[in-house]
């Protein structure tokens, strides 16, 4: 039973009876129904001022007239209060509806086939070659991962793209440096750090010896011309970078379906450039080819530099077209920091000017900056926190906490890993994405307060309650859940499916993070104020059902944002 549908039908029927001749159908009534902020005003409310124009009566008169015409077994009462018609659903019926559905669907509760036949592309993480993964990459990686999981959960066909930053003159310099001073063993052992060292040395020595820059340029040209040696070294640099990154992706449980990055579009930009020219959008400016965007209050999008080289924007235009042709996307999301707001506004505008109708599906999912314990990060000043180090430290700290709190726990290492990593991810996804994040250890790893460990701990607690409860075969008496603290849990479980949908509408995984905290808090309140292992077996059964549904919903919510949920902590 769907209460909203039932109530709208009853309301439409009552309107017909009380105001003969009035034409309000159930669907219209459904559109008017609201969920009052406070349970004292019922579960649903019909604000009758929305009807007063059609019915030519004041709202209080309407609500008074309707109240007498509505009754149903699932409704405890219907009240008319100052023009509002408030519906009070029978608590036990409500609990039964919500919980039986959640229990029946189990781990798929909240999922659906909303996305059947629809394609989503998500561009996230999108790291640069020969740079190490630092905490600035946490948001794009985990927001993208969460959106990926949520879309899948709703039945969409999703393609995750790591649009690698693997093109640019710096790679020529890196090869030049490697040829001069590097060797395979050292790079294999040192990974990206070693490549960075070579690059730094190159730039230092090039200040004294400008001939080096020519060497760098020559190697870059060699990559572009497809010189086998240059390509071999460059592709190997990519492998080394990805091997480094994959250790982090493995820890985070993040995967991709495509690694087509900037260099993948080397041979795919010409048609875009031709089309821009054909449509008279290209203008020459000091030898460069640009698309003017003055009319839209933006600086021009540069398509070709004066030396004929293509740019980041050129590649992104080719990439969007390629994704359209390859994936026929409904949505193409770019999870990229707000520093690139202008870039995306520009390329989206250029696509619109090109008449690429499908570009409406492109969206920039932007997010704020990350700093660490009050300090902004800066590569140049050496203030940089590598994500791998941060995760490992977090695991260690979690291990120490477990050692102190539950030294006898089995598989402590595994659990510490889940908690340590989950704490960091939770912290990154806790606030609305556009907010800047300042990472603090004590705030991320606290077992109390609105943290990952707190939610995970609540999940483990519900598992423990269920282990203690053992088997209970009685039929549930859902009126045992009429108390406000139990009802608060039921309401949240009920709200889970729409919360996922809202989170996707807004590309805002933080709604799920917040939801998990709310549910954990509500469950803990219920746990403290109500004896779950009730002597009355039917009451016990209802409370156990609530516990199972809460446990599963917390686990699913955490899973959707990429966080694990240990059964014991
Ligand atoms: N590699 C870029 C950076 O680190 C992000 C790429 C985002 N994706 C895109 N299609 N532009 O800034």
XYZ file of C-alpha atoms and ligand atoms in Angstrom:
581
model
C 0.000 0.000 0.000
C 1.181 3.471 -0.843
C -0.299 5.860 1.697
C 0.108 8.894 -0.465
C -1.853 7.346 -3.333
C -4.573 6.052 -1.028
C -4.960 9.381 0.736
C -5.089 11.372 -2.501
C -7.860 9.077 -3.764
C -9.798 9.538 -0.531
C -9.326 13.311 -0.669
C -10.502 13.512 -4.287
C -13.549 11.440 -3.389
C -14.360 13.664 -0.388
C -14.097 16.813 -2.505
C -16.620 15.348 -4.938
C -19.022 14.545 -2.098
C -18.664 17.812 -0.195
C -18.569 20.064 -3.240
C -20.696 18.456 -5.932
C -19.526 19.368 -9.395
C -15.934 20.174 -8.364
C -13.346 18.622 -10.645
C -10.292 17.618 -8.648
C -8.847 14.220 -9.523
C -6.671 12.038 -7.315
C -3.528 12.944 -9.216
C -4.045 16.659 -8.644
C -4.707 15.982 -4.982
C -1.504 13.921 -4.789
C 0.416 16.900 -6.132
C -0.932 19.019 -3.279
C -0.166 16.610 -0.446
C 2.646 17.630 1.858
C 4.660 15.922 4.536
C 4.362 18.088 7.662
C 7.629 18.868 9.414
C 6.214 17.738 12.738
C 4.461 14.463 13.539
C 1.944 16.455 15.659
C 0.521 17.695 12.376
C 0.083 14.216 10.999
C 1.883 12.118 8.408
C 0.397 13.909 5.422
C -1.368 17.220 5.058
C -3.557 18.745 2.388
C -3.145 22.546 2.427
C -6.646 23.615 1.395
C -5.669 27.118 0.276
C -4.551 25.355 -2.881
C -8.196 24.430 -3.438
C -9.868 27.671 -2.490
C -9.700 29.234 -5.929
C -11.409 26.284 -7.621
C -13.940 25.735 -4.845
C -14.552 29.450 -4.149
C -14.443 28.946 -0.391
C -11.995 29.903 2.335
C -9.406 27.228 3.243
C -10.760 26.613 6.809
C -14.250 26.040 5.451
C -12.922 23.572 2.928
C -10.839 21.619 5.406
C -13.751 21.517 7.865
C -16.112 20.270 5.179
C -13.734 17.542 3.959
C -12.711 16.175 7.357
C -16.091 14.558 7.962
C -16.049 12.697 4.671
C -12.798 10.813 5.050
C -12.224 7.582 6.901
C -10.277 4.390 6.251
C -8.993 1.518 8.359
C -5.383 2.687 8.003
C -6.232 6.193 9.228
C -6.420 6.841 12.978
C -7.968 10.237 12.394
C -8.254 13.182 10.042
C -8.127 16.662 11.552
C -9.018 20.030 10.138
C -6.701 22.723 11.494
C -6.809 26.259 10.093
C -7.235 25.272 6.497
C -5.020 22.227 6.674
C -6.405 18.747 6.495
C -4.074 16.553 8.525
C -3.988 12.790 8.069
C -2.809 10.536 10.887
C -1.862 7.096 9.659
C -2.269 4.263 12.121
C 1.210 3.788 13.594
C 1.168 0.009 13.537
C -0.033 -0.109 9.935
C 2.621 2.395 8.939
C 5.418 0.456 10.679
C 4.230 -2.764 9.118
C 4.136 -1.288 5.599
C 7.586 0.246 5.820
C 9.359 -2.568 7.625
C 7.875 -5.490 5.732
C 8.907 -3.855 2.487
C 12.429 -3.152 3.735
C 12.803 -6.704 5.042
C 11.492 -8.234 1.852
C 13.890 -6.246 -0.326
C 16.837 -6.719 2.033
C 20.061 -5.287 0.652
C 18.281 -4.022 -2.437
C 15.887 -1.878 -0.398
C 15.955 1.585 -1.971
C 17.000 0.318 -5.400
C 14.839 0.451 -8.489
C 14.741 0.362 -12.250
C 14.356 4.122 -12.627
C 17.299 4.140 -15.014
C 16.304 1.332 -17.333
C 17.594 2.088 -20.818
C 19.371 5.248 -19.690
C 23.106 5.822 -19.989
C 25.253 7.833 -17.636
C 28.902 8.746 -18.104
C 30.846 9.930 -15.073
C 34.272 11.525 -15.451
C 35.947 11.331 -12.055
C 39.324 11.117 -10.379
C 40.956 11.909 -13.770
C 44.497 12.021 -12.426
C 47.553 13.433 -14.109
C 50.390 11.181 -15.215
C 53.662 11.414 -13.315
C 52.006 13.044 -10.315
C 51.232 11.305 -7.087
C 47.744 10.928 -5.758
C 47.283 13.530 -3.023
C 44.364 14.400 -0.796
C 43.171 16.990 -3.298
C 42.024 13.999 -5.382
C 39.895 12.532 -2.632
C 36.707 14.472 -3.407
C 36.553 13.857 -7.142
C 37.356 10.181 -6.641
C 34.817 9.551 -3.891
C 32.006 11.819 -5.129
C 32.333 10.198 -8.552
C 32.435 6.733 -7.035
C 29.319 7.434 -4.949
C 27.380 8.771 -7.938
C 28.499 5.728 -9.910
C 27.197 3.348 -7.258
C 23.923 5.198 -6.759
C 23.136 5.319 -10.472
C 23.860 1.597 -10.736
C 21.610 0.952 -7.736
C 18.767 2.632 -9.604
C 19.324 0.521 -12.699
C 21.153 2.997 -14.928
C 23.808 1.855 -17.332
C 26.890 3.666 -16.022
C 30.340 4.197 -17.523
C 33.061 5.472 -15.202
C 35.838 7.347 -16.997
C 39.247 8.250 -15.619
C 40.085 11.030 -18.077
C 43.835 10.795 -17.576
C 45.923 13.953 -17.799
C 48.434 12.299 -20.096
C 49.260 14.960 -22.612
C 51.466 18.027 -22.425
C 54.983 19.326 -23.032
C 56.110 18.258 -19.576
C 56.128 14.646 -20.735
C 58.766 15.502 -23.355
C 60.922 16.970 -20.616
C 60.405 13.922 -18.492
C 61.588 11.605 -21.230
C 64.596 13.826 -21.878
C 65.456 13.695 -18.182
C 64.978 9.959 -18.073
C 67.220 9.447 -21.093
C 69.954 11.543 -19.482
C 69.903 10.449 -15.879
C 67.331 7.772 -15.323
C 67.308 4.024 -15.412
C 64.552 1.495 -15.445
C 65.324 -0.201 -12.116
C 65.240 3.035 -10.163
C 61.968 4.177 -11.674
C 60.349 0.800 -11.126
C 61.444 0.871 -7.494
C 60.709 4.532 -6.818
C 57.520 4.823 -8.875
C 56.063 8.253 -9.479
C 58.342 9.834 -6.854
C 61.314 8.900 -8.987
C 59.729 10.393 -12.098
C 59.024 13.608 -10.233
C 62.651 13.731 -9.084
C 63.852 13.459 -12.666
C 61.483 16.195 -13.721
C 62.558 18.538 -10.948
C 66.207 17.967 -11.801
C 65.467 18.685 -15.440
C 63.883 22.023 -14.629
C 66.706 23.020 -12.303
C 69.421 22.161 -14.807
C 67.514 23.736 -17.689
C 67.906 27.089 -15.972
C 71.683 26.808 -16.446
C 71.555 24.920 -19.681
C 68.731 26.074 -21.996
C 69.695 23.457 -24.570
C 67.834 20.984 -22.351
C 64.554 22.655 -23.202
C 65.148 21.936 -26.881
C 65.721 18.338 -25.976
C 62.444 18.293 -24.068
C 60.589 19.851 -26.974
C 62.111 17.322 -29.367
C 60.923 14.426 -27.220
C 57.471 15.890 -26.934
C 57.308 16.165 -30.698
C 58.500 12.582 -30.885
C 55.555 11.486 -28.712
C 53.162 13.423 -30.907
C 54.676 11.973 -34.091
C 54.336 8.489 -32.718
C 58.051 7.748 -32.466
C 58.168 4.190 -31.064
C 60.849 4.831 -28.465
C 59.146 7.942 -27.163
C 55.804 6.170 -27.002
C 57.293 3.162 -25.310
C 58.791 5.266 -22.515
C 55.732 7.441 -22.203
C 53.338 4.493 -21.991
C 55.570 2.939 -19.416
C 55.423 6.184 -17.352
C 51.673 5.860 -17.528
C 51.794 2.274 -16.304
C 54.001 3.269 -13.394
C 51.645 6.108 -12.442
C 48.619 3.873 -12.650
C 50.300 1.145 -10.622
C 50.854 3.733 -7.886
C 47.304 5.023 -8.198
C 45.837 1.530 -8.266
C 47.114 0.830 -4.773
C 44.972 3.757 -3.631
C 42.007 2.812 -5.815
C 42.143 -0.704 -4.367
C 42.090 0.630 -0.825
C 39.132 2.831 -1.678
C 37.331 0.154 -3.685
C 37.123 2.427 -6.712
C 37.060 1.146 -10.300
C 36.725 2.592 -13.797
C 35.405 1.328 -17.079
C 37.625 3.520 -19.234
C 40.970 5.256 -18.938
C 40.615 7.231 -22.156
C 42.426 10.428 -21.239
C 43.673 13.508 -23.012
C 46.107 11.730 -25.347
C 43.362 9.365 -26.485
C 41.917 12.348 -28.369
C 45.109 13.155 -30.324
C 43.518 11.918 -33.540
C 39.936 12.871 -32.717
C 40.088 16.668 -32.602
C 40.303 17.490 -36.299
C 36.610 16.843 -37.032
C 35.676 19.144 -34.146
C 38.018 21.866 -35.409
C 36.571 21.449 -38.919
C 33.042 21.708 -37.627
C 33.871 24.846 -35.630
C 35.337 26.367 -38.777
C 32.377 25.322 -40.950
C 29.956 26.881 -38.513
C 31.980 30.107 -38.531
C 32.753 29.901 -34.865
C 36.549 30.019 -35.194
C 38.224 33.401 -35.212
C 41.911 34.135 -35.584
C 43.471 36.065 -32.743
C 47.221 36.765 -32.796
C 47.757 33.566 -34.715
C 45.616 31.479 -32.352
C 42.216 30.045 -33.244
C 39.566 30.939 -30.709
C 35.825 30.898 -30.176
C 34.667 34.302 -28.943
C 32.357 34.204 -25.965
C 32.049 37.941 -25.200
C 28.300 37.754 -25.710
C 28.159 35.399 -22.771
C 30.513 37.392 -20.576
C 33.297 34.893 -20.823
C 36.833 35.011 -22.142
C 37.284 33.173 -25.443
C 37.787 29.427 -25.617
C 41.180 28.829 -27.177
C 41.042 25.929 -29.618
C 44.464 26.080 -31.307
C 47.538 27.896 -30.088
C 49.524 29.993 -32.534
C 51.970 27.099 -32.990
C 49.045 24.881 -33.942
C 49.006 22.963 -30.667
C 45.649 21.899 -29.256
C 44.548 22.638 -25.700
C 42.777 21.105 -22.745
C 39.478 22.580 -24.012
C 39.990 21.187 -27.530
C 40.451 17.744 -26.047
C 37.395 18.090 -23.864
C 35.258 19.015 -26.875
C 36.499 15.940 -28.734
C 35.953 13.837 -25.616
C 32.349 14.992 -25.200
C 31.594 14.161 -28.843
C 33.284 10.787 -28.500
C 31.281 9.982 -25.370
C 28.082 10.977 -27.102
C 28.872 8.734 -30.080
C 30.138 5.844 -27.994
C 27.803 5.819 -25.009
C 24.797 7.802 -26.227
C 24.597 9.319 -22.795
C 21.601 10.907 -21.126
C 23.979 12.508 -18.695
C 27.702 13.149 -18.917
C 28.962 14.295 -15.519
C 32.312 15.912 -14.827
C 33.320 15.629 -11.191
C 35.968 18.348 -11.133
C 36.939 21.071 -8.627
C 35.311 24.496 -8.823
C 38.585 25.998 -10.056
C 37.460 24.696 -13.425
C 34.002 26.292 -13.354
C 34.932 28.674 -16.155
C 36.478 25.958 -18.298
C 33.299 23.900 -18.224
C 31.026 26.894 -18.760
C 33.095 27.729 -21.817
C 33.123 24.304 -23.399
C 29.422 23.747 -22.680
C 28.692 27.076 -24.374
C 30.826 26.136 -27.383
C 28.931 22.834 -27.675
C 25.663 24.739 -27.582
C 26.900 27.113 -30.292
C 27.866 24.087 -32.362
C 24.254 23.031 -32.112
C 25.128 19.823 -30.282
C 21.733 19.256 -28.851
C 22.786 16.334 -26.695
C 25.225 18.604 -24.824
C 22.305 19.491 -22.535
C 23.186 16.263 -20.766
C 26.649 17.547 -19.812
C 26.986 18.768 -16.251
C 29.851 20.012 -14.156
C 29.635 18.497 -10.676
C 31.981 20.848 -8.872
C 33.349 20.714 -5.358
C 35.496 22.673 -2.908
C 39.134 22.531 -1.891
C 40.763 20.289 0.681
C 43.140 21.528 3.310
C 44.794 19.618 6.102
C 44.471 20.653 9.748
C 44.154 24.302 8.866
C 46.903 24.363 6.245
C 46.222 24.762 2.553
C 48.186 22.355 0.438
C 50.787 23.558 -1.954
C 53.001 21.437 -4.131
C 55.359 24.321 -4.623
C 55.903 24.871 -0.934
C 56.178 21.178 -0.266
C 53.002 21.097 1.819
C 51.406 18.079 0.331
C 49.627 15.114 1.868
C 49.624 11.962 -0.195
C 46.372 10.107 -0.071
C 48.054 6.753 0.385
C 49.925 8.038 3.440
C 46.774 9.567 4.863
C 44.842 6.317 4.455
C 47.619 4.252 5.978
C 47.883 6.576 8.951
C 44.153 6.435 9.403
C 44.260 2.634 9.410
C 47.025 2.700 12.010
C 45.101 5.071 14.227
C 41.992 2.921 13.900
C 44.075 -0.115 14.827
C 45.261 1.611 17.996
C 41.683 2.478 18.946
C 40.519 -1.098 18.395
C 43.466 -2.389 20.403
C 42.281 -0.231 23.266
C 38.521 -0.748 22.975
C 38.187 -4.345 21.876
C 41.522 -6.154 22.043
C 39.875 -9.546 21.548
C 38.254 -8.716 18.245
C 38.886 -11.223 15.474
C 40.424 -10.006 12.201
C 41.431 -6.690 13.787
C 43.505 -5.760 10.747
C 40.603 -6.071 8.340
C 38.281 -4.105 10.597
C 40.885 -1.378 11.162
C 41.230 -1.043 7.408
C 37.503 -0.623 6.917
C 37.213 1.887 9.756
C 40.343 3.844 8.878
C 39.501 4.223 5.215
C 35.790 4.691 5.870
C 36.514 7.496 8.337
C 38.431 9.447 5.707
C 35.858 8.878 2.970
C 32.998 9.782 5.288
C 34.726 13.010 6.251
C 35.185 13.912 2.583
C 31.532 13.278 1.782
C 29.973 14.760 4.879
C 29.368 18.348 3.785
C 27.690 19.673 0.682
C 30.244 19.225 -2.069
C 30.778 22.905 -2.813
C 32.088 23.535 0.709
C 35.823 23.506 1.270
C 37.018 20.675 3.475
C 39.535 20.988 6.280
C 40.634 17.527 7.304
C 41.275 16.947 11.023
C 42.244 13.613 12.496
C 40.306 13.954 15.721
C 37.157 14.905 13.846
C 37.377 12.107 11.314
C 38.230 9.288 13.686
C 36.030 10.168 16.629
C 33.661 7.346 17.558
C 31.140 9.878 18.787
C 29.679 12.744 16.850
C 28.793 12.793 13.202
C 31.562 10.587 11.894
C 32.059 7.456 9.861
C 33.191 5.400 12.858
C 30.053 6.455 14.759
C 27.776 5.215 11.976
C 29.818 2.040 11.495
C 29.728 1.452 15.222
C 25.950 1.781 15.245
C 25.754 -0.799 12.484
C 27.954 -3.179 14.496
C 25.787 -2.540 17.547
C 22.626 -3.517 15.658
C 24.394 -6.685 14.476
C 25.266 -7.470 18.071
C 21.652 -6.953 19.218
C 20.519 -9.387 16.558
C 23.099 -11.982 17.551
C 21.902 -11.760 21.156
C 18.264 -11.946 20.136
C 18.736 -15.280 18.443
C 15.651 -16.757 16.899
C 12.220 -15.298 17.554
C 9.397 -16.971 15.706
C 6.452 -14.992 17.064
C 4.340 -12.921 14.685
C 5.265 -9.237 15.011
C 2.980 -6.879 16.886
C 3.824 -3.581 15.254
C 1.942 -1.525 17.816
C 5.005 -2.180 19.982
C 6.705 0.442 17.765
C 4.233 3.236 18.477
C 6.608 5.191 20.724
C 8.161 8.280 19.134
C 11.739 6.937 19.253
C 10.760 3.838 17.274
C 8.631 5.889 14.891
C 11.577 8.181 14.170
C 13.556 5.158 12.944
C 10.663 3.871 10.833
C 10.216 7.278 9.219
C 13.859 7.479 8.247
C 13.844 3.989 6.772
C 10.757 5.021 4.830
C 12.571 8.101 3.511
C 15.631 6.197 2.260
C 14.485 5.482 -1.325
C 13.577 9.099 -2.017
C 16.758 10.326 -0.377
C 18.820 8.367 -2.911
C 16.834 9.885 -5.756
C 17.211 13.383 -4.383
C 20.936 12.853 -3.902
C 21.236 11.955 -7.584
C 19.077 14.827 -8.750
C 21.467 17.176 -6.990
C 24.624 15.089 -7.573
C 25.041 15.341 -3.826
C 26.283 12.183 -2.060
C 26.406 14.150 1.192
C 22.650 13.665 1.458
C 23.339 9.958 1.918
C 26.150 10.606 4.369
C 23.853 12.831 6.438
C 21.064 10.338 6.151
C 23.276 7.599 7.558
C 24.079 9.788 10.565
C 20.423 10.622 11.164
C 19.445 6.989 11.004
C 22.305 5.974 13.295
C 21.312 8.628 15.847
C 17.660 7.625 15.715
C 18.510 3.967 16.091
C 20.758 4.635 19.084
C 17.998 6.607 20.766
C 15.607 3.732 20.189
C 18.234 1.312 21.485
C 18.692 3.250 24.738
C 15.061 3.987 25.379
C 13.385 0.775 24.445
C 14.090 -2.781 25.479
C 14.550 -4.541 22.165
C 14.610 -7.979 23.785
C 11.083 -7.476 25.107
C 9.515 -10.262 27.223
C 6.478 -10.103 25.007
C 7.592 -12.164 22.008
C 5.351 -10.411 19.504
C 6.653 -7.038 20.599
C 10.181 -8.431 20.503
C 9.645 -9.654 16.961
C 8.524 -6.171 15.836
C 11.529 -4.545 17.489
C 13.864 -7.083 15.937
C 12.354 -6.368 12.549
C 12.999 -2.683 13.091
C 16.590 -3.472 14.057
C 17.146 -5.626 10.964
C 15.730 -2.964 8.669
C 17.786 -0.208 10.318
C 20.945 -2.304 10.156
C 20.489 -3.143 6.491
C 19.608 0.419 5.558
C 22.686 1.813 7.313
C 24.850 -0.734 5.552
C 23.355 0.033 2.148
C 23.664 3.785 2.688
C 27.332 3.464 3.636
C 27.918 1.092 0.727
C 26.482 3.628 -1.726
C 29.047 6.204 -0.655
C 31.866 3.678 -0.773
C 32.198 2.794 2.905
C 32.210 -0.661 4.455
C 30.316 -1.739 7.555
C 31.990 -4.332 9.811
C 29.667 -6.608 11.793
C 31.856 -6.381 14.873
C 34.044 -3.551 16.025
N 43.252 16.067 -15.051
C 42.483 17.234 -14.772
C 43.032 17.919 -13.527
O 43.693 17.297 -12.733
C 41.017 16.923 -14.545
C 40.310 16.392 -15.749
C 38.826 16.440 -15.586
N 38.133 15.901 -16.708
C 37.962 16.532 -17.883
N 37.313 15.897 -18.815
N 38.429 17.737 -18.086
O 42.776 19.098 -13.340
